[in-house]
Tab-separated table of C-alpha atoms and ligand atoms in Angstrom:
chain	number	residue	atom	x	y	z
V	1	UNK	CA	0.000	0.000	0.000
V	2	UNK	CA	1.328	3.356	-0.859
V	3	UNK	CA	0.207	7.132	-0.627
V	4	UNK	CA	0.545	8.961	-3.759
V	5	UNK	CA	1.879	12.319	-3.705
V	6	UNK	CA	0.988	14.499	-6.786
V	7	UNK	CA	3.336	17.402	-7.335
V	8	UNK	CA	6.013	15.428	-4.910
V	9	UNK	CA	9.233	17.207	-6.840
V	10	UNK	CA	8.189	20.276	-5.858
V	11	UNK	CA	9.352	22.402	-2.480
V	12	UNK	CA	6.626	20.892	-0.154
V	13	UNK	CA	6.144	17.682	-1.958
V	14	UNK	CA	10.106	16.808	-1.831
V	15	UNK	CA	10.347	17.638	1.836
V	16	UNK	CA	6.892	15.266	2.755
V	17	UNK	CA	8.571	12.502	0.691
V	18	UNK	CA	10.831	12.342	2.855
V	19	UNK	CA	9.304	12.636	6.016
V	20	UNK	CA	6.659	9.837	5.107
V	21	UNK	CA	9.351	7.623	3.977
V	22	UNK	CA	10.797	8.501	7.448
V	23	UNK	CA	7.451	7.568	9.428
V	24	UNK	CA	7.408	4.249	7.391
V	25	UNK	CA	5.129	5.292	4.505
V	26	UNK	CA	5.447	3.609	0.809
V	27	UNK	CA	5.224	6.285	-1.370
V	28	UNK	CA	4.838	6.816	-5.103
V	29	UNK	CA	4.909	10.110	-7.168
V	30	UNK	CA	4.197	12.247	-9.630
V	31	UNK	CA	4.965	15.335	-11.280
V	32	UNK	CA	4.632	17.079	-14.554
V	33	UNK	CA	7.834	19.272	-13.575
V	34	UNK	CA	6.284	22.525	-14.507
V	35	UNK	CA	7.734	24.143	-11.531
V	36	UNK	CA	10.319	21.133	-10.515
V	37	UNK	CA	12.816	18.589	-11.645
V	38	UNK	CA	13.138	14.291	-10.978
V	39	UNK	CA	16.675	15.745	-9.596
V	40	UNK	CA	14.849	16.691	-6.296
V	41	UNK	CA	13.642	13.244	-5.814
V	42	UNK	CA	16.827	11.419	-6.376
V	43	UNK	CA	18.031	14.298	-3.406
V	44	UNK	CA	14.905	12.808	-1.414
V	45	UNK	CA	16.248	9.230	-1.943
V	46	UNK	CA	19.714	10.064	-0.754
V	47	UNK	CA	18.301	11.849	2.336
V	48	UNK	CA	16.234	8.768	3.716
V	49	UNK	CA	18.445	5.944	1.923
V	50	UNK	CA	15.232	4.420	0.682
V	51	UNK	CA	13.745	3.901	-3.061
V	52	UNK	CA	10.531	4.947	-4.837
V	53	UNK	CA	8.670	5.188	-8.005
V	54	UNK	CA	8.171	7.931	-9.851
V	55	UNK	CA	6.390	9.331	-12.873
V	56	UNK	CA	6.440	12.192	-15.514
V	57	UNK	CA	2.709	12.687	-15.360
V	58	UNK	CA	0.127	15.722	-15.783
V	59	UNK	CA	-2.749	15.497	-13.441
V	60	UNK	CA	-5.016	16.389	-16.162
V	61	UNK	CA	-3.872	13.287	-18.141
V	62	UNK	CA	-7.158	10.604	-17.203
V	63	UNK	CA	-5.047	7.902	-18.558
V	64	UNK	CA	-1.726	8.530	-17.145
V	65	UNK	CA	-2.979	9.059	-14.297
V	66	UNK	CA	-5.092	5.265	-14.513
V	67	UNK	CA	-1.842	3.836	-15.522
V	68	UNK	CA	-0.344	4.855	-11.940
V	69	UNK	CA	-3.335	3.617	-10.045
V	70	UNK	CA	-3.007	0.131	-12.053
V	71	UNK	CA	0.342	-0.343	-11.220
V	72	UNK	CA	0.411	0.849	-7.830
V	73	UNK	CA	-1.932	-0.013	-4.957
V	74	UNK	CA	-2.886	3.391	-3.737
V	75	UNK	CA	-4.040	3.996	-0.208
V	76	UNK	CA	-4.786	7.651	-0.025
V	77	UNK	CA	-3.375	10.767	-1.909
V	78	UNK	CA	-1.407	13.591	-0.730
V	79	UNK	CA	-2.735	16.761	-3.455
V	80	UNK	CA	0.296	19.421	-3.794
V	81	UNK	CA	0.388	19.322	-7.678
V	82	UNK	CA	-0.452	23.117	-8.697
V	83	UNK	CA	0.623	26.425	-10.089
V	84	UNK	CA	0.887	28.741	-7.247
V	85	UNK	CA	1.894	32.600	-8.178
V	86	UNK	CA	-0.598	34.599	-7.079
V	87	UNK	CA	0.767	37.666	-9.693
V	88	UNK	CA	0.491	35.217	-12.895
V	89	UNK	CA	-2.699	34.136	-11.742
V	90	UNK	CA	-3.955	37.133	-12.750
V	91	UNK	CA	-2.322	37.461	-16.142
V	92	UNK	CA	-3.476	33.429	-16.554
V	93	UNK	CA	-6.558	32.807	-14.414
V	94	UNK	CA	-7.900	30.318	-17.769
V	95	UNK	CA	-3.942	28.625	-17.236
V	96	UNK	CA	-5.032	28.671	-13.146
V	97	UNK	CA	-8.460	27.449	-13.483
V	98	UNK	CA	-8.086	24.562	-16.251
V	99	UNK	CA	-4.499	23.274	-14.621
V	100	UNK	CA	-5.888	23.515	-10.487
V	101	UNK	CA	-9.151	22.818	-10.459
V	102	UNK	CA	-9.530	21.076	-14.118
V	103	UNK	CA	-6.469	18.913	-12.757
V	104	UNK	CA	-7.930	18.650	-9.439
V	105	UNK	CA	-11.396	16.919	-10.942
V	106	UNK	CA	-9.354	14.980	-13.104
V	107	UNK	CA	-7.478	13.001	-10.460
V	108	UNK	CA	-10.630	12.911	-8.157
V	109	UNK	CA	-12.229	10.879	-11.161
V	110	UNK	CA	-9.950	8.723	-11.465
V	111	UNK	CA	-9.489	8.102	-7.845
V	112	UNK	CA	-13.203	7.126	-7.183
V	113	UNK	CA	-12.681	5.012	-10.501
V	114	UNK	CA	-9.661	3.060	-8.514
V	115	UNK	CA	-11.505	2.800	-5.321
V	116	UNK	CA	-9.316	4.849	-3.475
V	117	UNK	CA	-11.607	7.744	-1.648
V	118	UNK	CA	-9.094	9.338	0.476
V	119	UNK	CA	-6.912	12.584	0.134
V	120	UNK	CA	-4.908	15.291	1.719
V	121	UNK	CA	-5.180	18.512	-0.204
V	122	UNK	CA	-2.602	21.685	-0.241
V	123	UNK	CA	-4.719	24.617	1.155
V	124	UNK	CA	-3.595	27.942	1.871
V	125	UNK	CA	-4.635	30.557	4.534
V	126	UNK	CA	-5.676	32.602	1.648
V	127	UNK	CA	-9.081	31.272	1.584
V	128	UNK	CA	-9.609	33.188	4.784
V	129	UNK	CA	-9.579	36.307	2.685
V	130	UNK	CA	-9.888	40.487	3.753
V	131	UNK	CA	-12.855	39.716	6.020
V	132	UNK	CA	-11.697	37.673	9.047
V	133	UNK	CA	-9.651	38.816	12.087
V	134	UNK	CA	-6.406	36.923	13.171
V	135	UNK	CA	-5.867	34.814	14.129
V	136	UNK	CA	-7.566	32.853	11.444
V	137	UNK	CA	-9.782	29.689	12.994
V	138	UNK	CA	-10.544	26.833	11.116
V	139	UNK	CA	-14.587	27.635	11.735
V	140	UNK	CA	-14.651	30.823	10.349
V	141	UNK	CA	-16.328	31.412	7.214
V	142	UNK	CA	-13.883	31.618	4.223
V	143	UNK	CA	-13.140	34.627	3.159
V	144	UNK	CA	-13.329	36.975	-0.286
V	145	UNK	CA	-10.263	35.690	-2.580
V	146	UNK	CA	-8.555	38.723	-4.409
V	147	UNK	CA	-6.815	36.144	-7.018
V	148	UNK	CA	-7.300	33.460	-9.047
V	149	UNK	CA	-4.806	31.666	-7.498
V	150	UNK	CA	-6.428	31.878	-4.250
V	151	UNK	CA	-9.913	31.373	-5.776
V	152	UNK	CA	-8.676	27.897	-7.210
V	153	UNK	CA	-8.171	27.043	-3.540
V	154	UNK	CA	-11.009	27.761	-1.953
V	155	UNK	CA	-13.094	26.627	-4.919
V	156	UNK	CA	-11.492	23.034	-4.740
V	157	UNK	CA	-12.116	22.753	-0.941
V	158	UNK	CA	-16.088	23.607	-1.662
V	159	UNK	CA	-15.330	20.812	-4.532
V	160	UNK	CA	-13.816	18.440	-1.567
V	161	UNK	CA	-16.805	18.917	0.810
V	162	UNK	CA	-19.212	18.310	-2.110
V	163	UNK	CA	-18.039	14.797	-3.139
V	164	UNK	CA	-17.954	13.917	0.686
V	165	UNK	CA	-21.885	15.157	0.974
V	166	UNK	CA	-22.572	13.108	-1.877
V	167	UNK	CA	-20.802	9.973	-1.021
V	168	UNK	CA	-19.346	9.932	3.174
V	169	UNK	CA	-17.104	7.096	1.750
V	170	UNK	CA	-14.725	9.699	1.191
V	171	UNK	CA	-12.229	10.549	3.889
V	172	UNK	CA	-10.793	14.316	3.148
V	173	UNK	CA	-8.477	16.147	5.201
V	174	UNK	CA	-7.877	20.208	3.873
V	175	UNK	CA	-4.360	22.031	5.286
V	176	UNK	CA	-4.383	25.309	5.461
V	177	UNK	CA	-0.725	26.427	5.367
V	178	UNK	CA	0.383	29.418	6.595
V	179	UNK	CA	3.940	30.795	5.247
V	180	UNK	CA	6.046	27.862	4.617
V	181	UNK	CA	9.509	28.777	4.259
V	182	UNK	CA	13.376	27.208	4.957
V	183	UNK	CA	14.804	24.109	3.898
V	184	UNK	CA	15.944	20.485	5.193
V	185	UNK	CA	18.864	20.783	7.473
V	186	UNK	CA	20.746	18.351	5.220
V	187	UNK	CA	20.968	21.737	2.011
V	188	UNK	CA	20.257	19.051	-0.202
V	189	UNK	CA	16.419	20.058	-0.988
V	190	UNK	CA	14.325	23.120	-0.980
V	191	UNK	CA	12.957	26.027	-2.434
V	192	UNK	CA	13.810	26.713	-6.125
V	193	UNK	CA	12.021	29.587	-7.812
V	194	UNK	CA	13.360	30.861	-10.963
V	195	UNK	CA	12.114	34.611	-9.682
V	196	UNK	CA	11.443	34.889	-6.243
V	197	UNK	CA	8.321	36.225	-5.457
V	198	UNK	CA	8.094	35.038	-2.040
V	199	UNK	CA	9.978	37.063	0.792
V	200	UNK	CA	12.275	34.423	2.281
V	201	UNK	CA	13.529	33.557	-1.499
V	202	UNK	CA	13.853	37.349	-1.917
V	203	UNK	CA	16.007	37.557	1.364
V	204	UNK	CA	18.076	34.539	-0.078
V	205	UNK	CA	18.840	35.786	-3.214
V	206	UNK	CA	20.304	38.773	-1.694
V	207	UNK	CA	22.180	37.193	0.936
V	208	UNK	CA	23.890	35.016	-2.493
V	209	UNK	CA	24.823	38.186	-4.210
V	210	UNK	CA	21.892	37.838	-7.374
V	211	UNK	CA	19.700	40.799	-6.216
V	212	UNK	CA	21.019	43.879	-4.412
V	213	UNK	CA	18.008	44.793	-1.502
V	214	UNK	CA	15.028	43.395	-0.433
V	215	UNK	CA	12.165	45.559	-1.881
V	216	UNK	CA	9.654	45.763	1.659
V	217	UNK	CA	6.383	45.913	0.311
V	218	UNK	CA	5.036	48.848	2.297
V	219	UNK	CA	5.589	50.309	5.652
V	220	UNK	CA	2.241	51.450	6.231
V	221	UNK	CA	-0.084	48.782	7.783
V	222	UNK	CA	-1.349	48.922	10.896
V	223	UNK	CA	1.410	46.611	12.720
V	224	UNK	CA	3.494	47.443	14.937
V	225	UNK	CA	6.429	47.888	12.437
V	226	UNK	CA	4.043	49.061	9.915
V	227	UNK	CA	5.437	46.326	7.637
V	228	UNK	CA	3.294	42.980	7.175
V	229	UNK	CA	3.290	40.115	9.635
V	230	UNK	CA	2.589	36.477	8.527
V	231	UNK	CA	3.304	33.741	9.852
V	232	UNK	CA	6.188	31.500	9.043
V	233	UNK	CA	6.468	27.873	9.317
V	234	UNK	CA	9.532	25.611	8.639
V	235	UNK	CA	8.729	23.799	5.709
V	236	UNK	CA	9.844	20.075	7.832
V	237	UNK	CA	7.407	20.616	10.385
V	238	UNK	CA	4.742	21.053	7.926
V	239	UNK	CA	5.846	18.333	6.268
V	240	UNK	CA	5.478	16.775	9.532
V	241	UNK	CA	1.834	17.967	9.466
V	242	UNK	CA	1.226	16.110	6.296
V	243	UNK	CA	2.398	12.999	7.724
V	244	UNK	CA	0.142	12.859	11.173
V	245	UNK	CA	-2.572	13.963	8.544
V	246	UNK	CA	-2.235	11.072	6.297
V	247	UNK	CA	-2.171	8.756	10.295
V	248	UNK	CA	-5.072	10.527	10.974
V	249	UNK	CA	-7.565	10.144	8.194
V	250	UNK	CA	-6.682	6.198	7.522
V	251	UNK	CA	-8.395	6.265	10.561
V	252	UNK	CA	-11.375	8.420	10.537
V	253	UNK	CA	-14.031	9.270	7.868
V	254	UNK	CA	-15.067	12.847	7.101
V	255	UNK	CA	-13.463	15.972	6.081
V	256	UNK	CA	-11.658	18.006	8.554
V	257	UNK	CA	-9.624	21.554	8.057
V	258	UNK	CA	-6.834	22.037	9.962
V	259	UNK	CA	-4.541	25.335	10.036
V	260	UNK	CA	-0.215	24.265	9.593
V	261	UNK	CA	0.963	27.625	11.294
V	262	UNK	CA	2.875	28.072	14.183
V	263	UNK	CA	0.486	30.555	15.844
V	264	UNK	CA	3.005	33.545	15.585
V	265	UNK	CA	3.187	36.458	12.857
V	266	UNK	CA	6.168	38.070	12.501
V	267	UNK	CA	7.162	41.396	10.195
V	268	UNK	CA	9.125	41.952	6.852
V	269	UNK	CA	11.740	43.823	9.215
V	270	UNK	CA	11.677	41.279	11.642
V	271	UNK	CA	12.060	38.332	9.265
V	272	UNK	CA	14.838	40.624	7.233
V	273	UNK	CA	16.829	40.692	10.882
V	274	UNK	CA	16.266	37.483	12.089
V	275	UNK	CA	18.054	36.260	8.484
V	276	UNK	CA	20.993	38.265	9.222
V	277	UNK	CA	21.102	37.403	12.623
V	278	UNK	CA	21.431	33.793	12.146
V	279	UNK	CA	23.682	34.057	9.080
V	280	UNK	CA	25.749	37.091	10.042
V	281	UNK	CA	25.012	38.741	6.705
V	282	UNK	CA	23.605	41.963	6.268
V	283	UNK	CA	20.556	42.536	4.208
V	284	UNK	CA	19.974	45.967	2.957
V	285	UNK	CA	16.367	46.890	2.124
V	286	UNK	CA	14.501	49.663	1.366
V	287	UNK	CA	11.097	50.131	1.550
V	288	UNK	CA	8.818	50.416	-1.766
V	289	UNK	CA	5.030	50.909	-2.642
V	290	UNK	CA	3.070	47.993	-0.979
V	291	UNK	CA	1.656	45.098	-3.062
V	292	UNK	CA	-1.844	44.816	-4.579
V	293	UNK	CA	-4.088	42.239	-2.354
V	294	UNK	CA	-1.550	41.911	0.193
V	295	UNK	CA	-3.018	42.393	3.649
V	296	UNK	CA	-1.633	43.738	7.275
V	297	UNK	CA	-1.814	40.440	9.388
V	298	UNK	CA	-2.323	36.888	8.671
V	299	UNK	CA	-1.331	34.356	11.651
V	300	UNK	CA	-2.521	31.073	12.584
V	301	UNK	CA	-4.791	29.930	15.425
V	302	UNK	CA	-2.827	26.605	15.386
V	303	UNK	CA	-4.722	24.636	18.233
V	304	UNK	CA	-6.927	22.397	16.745
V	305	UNK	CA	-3.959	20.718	14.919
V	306	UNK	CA	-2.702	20.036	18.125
V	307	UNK	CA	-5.190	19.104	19.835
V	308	UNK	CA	-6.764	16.405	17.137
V	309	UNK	CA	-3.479	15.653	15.410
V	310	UNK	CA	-1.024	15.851	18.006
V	311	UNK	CA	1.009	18.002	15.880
V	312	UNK	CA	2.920	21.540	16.428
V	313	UNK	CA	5.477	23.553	14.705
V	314	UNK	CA	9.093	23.286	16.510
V	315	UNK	CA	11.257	24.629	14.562
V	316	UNK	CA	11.930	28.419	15.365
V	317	UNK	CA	12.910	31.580	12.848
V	318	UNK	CA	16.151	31.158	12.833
V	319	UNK	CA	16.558	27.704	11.997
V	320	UNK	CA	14.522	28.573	9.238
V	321	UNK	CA	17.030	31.449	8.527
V	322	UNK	CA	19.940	28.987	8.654
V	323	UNK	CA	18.218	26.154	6.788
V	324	UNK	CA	17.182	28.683	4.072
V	325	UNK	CA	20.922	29.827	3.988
V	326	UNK	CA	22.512	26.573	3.877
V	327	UNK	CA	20.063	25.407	1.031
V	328	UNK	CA	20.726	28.639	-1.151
V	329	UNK	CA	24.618	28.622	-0.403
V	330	UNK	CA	25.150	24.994	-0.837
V	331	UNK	CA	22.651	25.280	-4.289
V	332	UNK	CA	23.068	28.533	-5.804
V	333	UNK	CA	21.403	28.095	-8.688
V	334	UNK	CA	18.994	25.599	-7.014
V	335	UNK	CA	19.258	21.840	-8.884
V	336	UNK	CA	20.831	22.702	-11.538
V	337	UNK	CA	24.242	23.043	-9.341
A	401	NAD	P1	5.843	23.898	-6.114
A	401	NAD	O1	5.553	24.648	-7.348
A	401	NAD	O2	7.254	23.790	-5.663
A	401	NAD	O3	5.223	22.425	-6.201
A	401	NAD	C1	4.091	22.118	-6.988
A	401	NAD	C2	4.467	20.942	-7.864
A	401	NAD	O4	3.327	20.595	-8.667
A	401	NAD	C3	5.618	21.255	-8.807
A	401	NAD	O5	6.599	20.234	-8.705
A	401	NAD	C4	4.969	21.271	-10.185
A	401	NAD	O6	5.871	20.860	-11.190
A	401	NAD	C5	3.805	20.332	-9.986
A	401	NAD	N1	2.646	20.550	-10.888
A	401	NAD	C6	2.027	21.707	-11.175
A	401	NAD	N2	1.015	21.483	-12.027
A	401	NAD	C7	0.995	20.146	-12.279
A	401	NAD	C8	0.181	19.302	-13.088
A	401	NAD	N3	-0.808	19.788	-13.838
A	401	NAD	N4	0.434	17.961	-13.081
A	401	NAD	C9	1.453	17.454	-12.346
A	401	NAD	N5	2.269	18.211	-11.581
A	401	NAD	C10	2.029	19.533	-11.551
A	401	NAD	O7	4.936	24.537	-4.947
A	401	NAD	P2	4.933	24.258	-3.377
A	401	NAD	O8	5.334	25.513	-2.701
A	401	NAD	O9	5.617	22.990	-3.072
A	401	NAD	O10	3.375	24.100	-3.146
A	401	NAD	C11	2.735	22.838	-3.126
A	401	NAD	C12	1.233	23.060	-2.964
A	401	NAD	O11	1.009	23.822	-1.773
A	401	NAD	C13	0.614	23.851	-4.114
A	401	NAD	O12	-0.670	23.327	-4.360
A	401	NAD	C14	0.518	25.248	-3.538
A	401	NAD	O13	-0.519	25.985	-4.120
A	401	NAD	C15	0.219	24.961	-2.067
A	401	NAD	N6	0.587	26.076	-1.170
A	401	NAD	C16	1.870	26.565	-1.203
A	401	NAD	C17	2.197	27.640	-0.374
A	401	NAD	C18	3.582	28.237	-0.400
A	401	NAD	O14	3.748	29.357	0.095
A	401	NAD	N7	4.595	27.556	-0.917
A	401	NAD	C19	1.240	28.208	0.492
A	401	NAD	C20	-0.041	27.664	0.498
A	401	NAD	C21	-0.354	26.586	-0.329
A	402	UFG	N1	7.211	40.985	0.838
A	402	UFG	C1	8.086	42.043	0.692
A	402	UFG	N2	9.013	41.983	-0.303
A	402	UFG	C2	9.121	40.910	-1.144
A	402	UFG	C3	8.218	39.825	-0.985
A	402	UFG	C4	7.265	39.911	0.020
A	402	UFG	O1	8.015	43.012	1.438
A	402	UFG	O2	9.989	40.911	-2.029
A	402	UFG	C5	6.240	41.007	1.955
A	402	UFG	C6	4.790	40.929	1.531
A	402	UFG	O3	4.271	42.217	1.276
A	402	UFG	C7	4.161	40.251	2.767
A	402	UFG	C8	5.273	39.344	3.285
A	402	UFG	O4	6.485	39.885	2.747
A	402	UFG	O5	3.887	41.223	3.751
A	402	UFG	C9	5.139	37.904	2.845
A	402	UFG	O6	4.979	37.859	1.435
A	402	UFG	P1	5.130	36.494	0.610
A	402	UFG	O7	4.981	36.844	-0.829
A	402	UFG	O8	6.345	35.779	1.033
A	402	UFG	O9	3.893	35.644	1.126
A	402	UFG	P2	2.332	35.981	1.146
A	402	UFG	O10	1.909	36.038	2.580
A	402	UFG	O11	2.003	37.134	0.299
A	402	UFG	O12	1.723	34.709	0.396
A	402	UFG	C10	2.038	33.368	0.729
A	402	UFG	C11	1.972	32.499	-0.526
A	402	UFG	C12	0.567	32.419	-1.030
A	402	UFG	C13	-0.367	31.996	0.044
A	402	UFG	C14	-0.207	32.881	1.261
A	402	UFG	C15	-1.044	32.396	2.405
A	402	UFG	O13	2.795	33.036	-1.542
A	402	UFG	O14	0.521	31.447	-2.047
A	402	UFG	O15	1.162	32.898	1.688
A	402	UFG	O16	-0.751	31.065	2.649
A	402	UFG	F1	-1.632	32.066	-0.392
């Protein structure tokens, strides 16, 4: 029996290979490497010592995707495979909608097909939109999406909660993840973007030498800094999360939402310091207009997690400084190094 991880080369797929194949978990995966390469998961196998399959495979492609089920017995699926830049999203939304959600129904059909009715999908904390107040609760309503991106999200969790109304065979667990940023301590896998549009990437880049100052998106929210506060998470321990997920809904029918946060939002400044402080680099910034749908504060309310899943973030802001660091000095230019 395995679980089947769908976009498994990519940053959190590679780093929840290996923690499953840590726990014990048989895994299989696949990946159309839009946004990867099959480099990370020889990485994963040298990291845990232990061998997969894996396949070049679209999850809008019905029959590639039947061809894995035949030759695999699949237990449940972990969902990551998905574009995710919230800026293209809105020069693509027809590229968004027809490779998340058209991709999503694809593999759903041929999962019922297979007999296998269970699945862990990537959420974000963006489906708690402009409206709510943090910290964001699992219970409160989801919110106004100001992106395609974030509109594929919450449209496949209403998708999710449909099929289980229609048929409570289906076991569904939806993570909400919060700010996932660092690498594994060993620098041989993590986060690879071609342009970094995410802040710890940014931070990275200029720490390397490839970009001169972190551009801080606006010093005028209502924070204490002014700058925005989110909240970071170490991409293991969500990885982590995934893996007392997948425990948890072999065991129990339903669908249940839980938040992968730590509970804590920190700023742009703060997050800028704390990188130089565990590195000993200096990062110059300078503060620029703020970004289009970005908002003040978004932070977890992390409890129910631990309470129903026994899980928690551990790993503090500057290990995921140094594991960041190490990753991006040990790996440049990412895998192709
Ligand atoms: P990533 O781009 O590194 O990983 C996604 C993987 O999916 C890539 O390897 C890509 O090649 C693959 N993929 C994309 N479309 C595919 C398709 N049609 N068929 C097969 N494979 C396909 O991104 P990530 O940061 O690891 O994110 C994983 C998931 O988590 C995504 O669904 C993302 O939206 C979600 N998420 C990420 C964040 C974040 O900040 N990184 C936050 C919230 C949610
Ligand atoms: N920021 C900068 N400069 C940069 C990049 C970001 O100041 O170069 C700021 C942003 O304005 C924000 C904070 O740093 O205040 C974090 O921005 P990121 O782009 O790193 O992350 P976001 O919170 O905007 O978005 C991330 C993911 C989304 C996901 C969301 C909630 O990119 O996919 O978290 O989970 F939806």
């Amino acid at each position: 029996m395995s679980i089947l991880i769908t976009g498994g080369a990519g940053y959190i797929g590679s780093h929840t290979c290996v923690e499953l194949l840590e726990s014990g978990y048989d895994i299989v995966v696949l990946d159309n490497y839009v946004n990867s390469c099959p480099e990370a998961l020889e990485r994963v196998k040298k990291i845990t010592g232990k061998d997969f399959k894996y396949y070049e495979c679209d999850i809008r492609d019905k029959e590639g995707l039947d061809k894995i089920f035949k030759e695999n017995t699949v237990e449940a699926v972990i969902h990551f495979a998905g574009l995710k830049a919230v800026g293209e999203s809105c020069q693509k939304p027809l590229e968004y909608y027809d490779n998340n959600i058209g991709g999503t129904i694809s593999l759903l059909e041929v999962m019922r097909e297979n007999g296998c009715k269970t699945i862990v999908f990537s959420s974000s904390a963006t489906v708690y939109g402009e409206e709510n107040k943090v910290p964001f609760v699992e219970t409160m309503k989801t919110g106004t999406t100001t992106n395609p991106y974030g509109t594929t999200k919450l449209y496949i969790e209403n998708i999710l909660q449909d099929i289980y109304k229609a048929d409570n065979e289906w076991r569904v667990v939806l993570l909400r993840y919060f700010n996932p940023v660092g690498a594994h301590e060993s620098g041989l896998i993590g986060e690879a973007p071609s342009f970094p549009n995410n802040l710890m990437p940014y931070i990275s880049q200029v720490a390397i030498g490839k970009r001169e100052c972190v551009n801080v998106f606006g010093d005028c929210y209502d924070t204490p800094d002014g700058t925005g506060v989110r909240d970071y998470i170490h991409v293991v321990d969500l990885a982590k999360g995934h893996v007392k997920a997948i425990d948890y809904i072999l065991k129990n029918k339903g669908v249940e939402i839980f938040n992968l946060g730590t509970g804590h939002g920190i700023s742009v400044i703060e997050l800028i310091k704390a990188f130089s402080k565990a590195t000993g680099i200096d990062i110059p910034y300078k503060i620029t207009e703020p970004r289009s749908g970005d908002v003040a504060y978004s932070y977890a309310n992390a409890e129910k997690a631990y309470k129903v899943l026994g899980w928690k973030a551990e790993r503090d802001v500057n290990q995921m400084c140094a594991d960041a660091w190490r990753w991006q000095k040990n790996n440049p230019n990412g895998y192709k190094d």
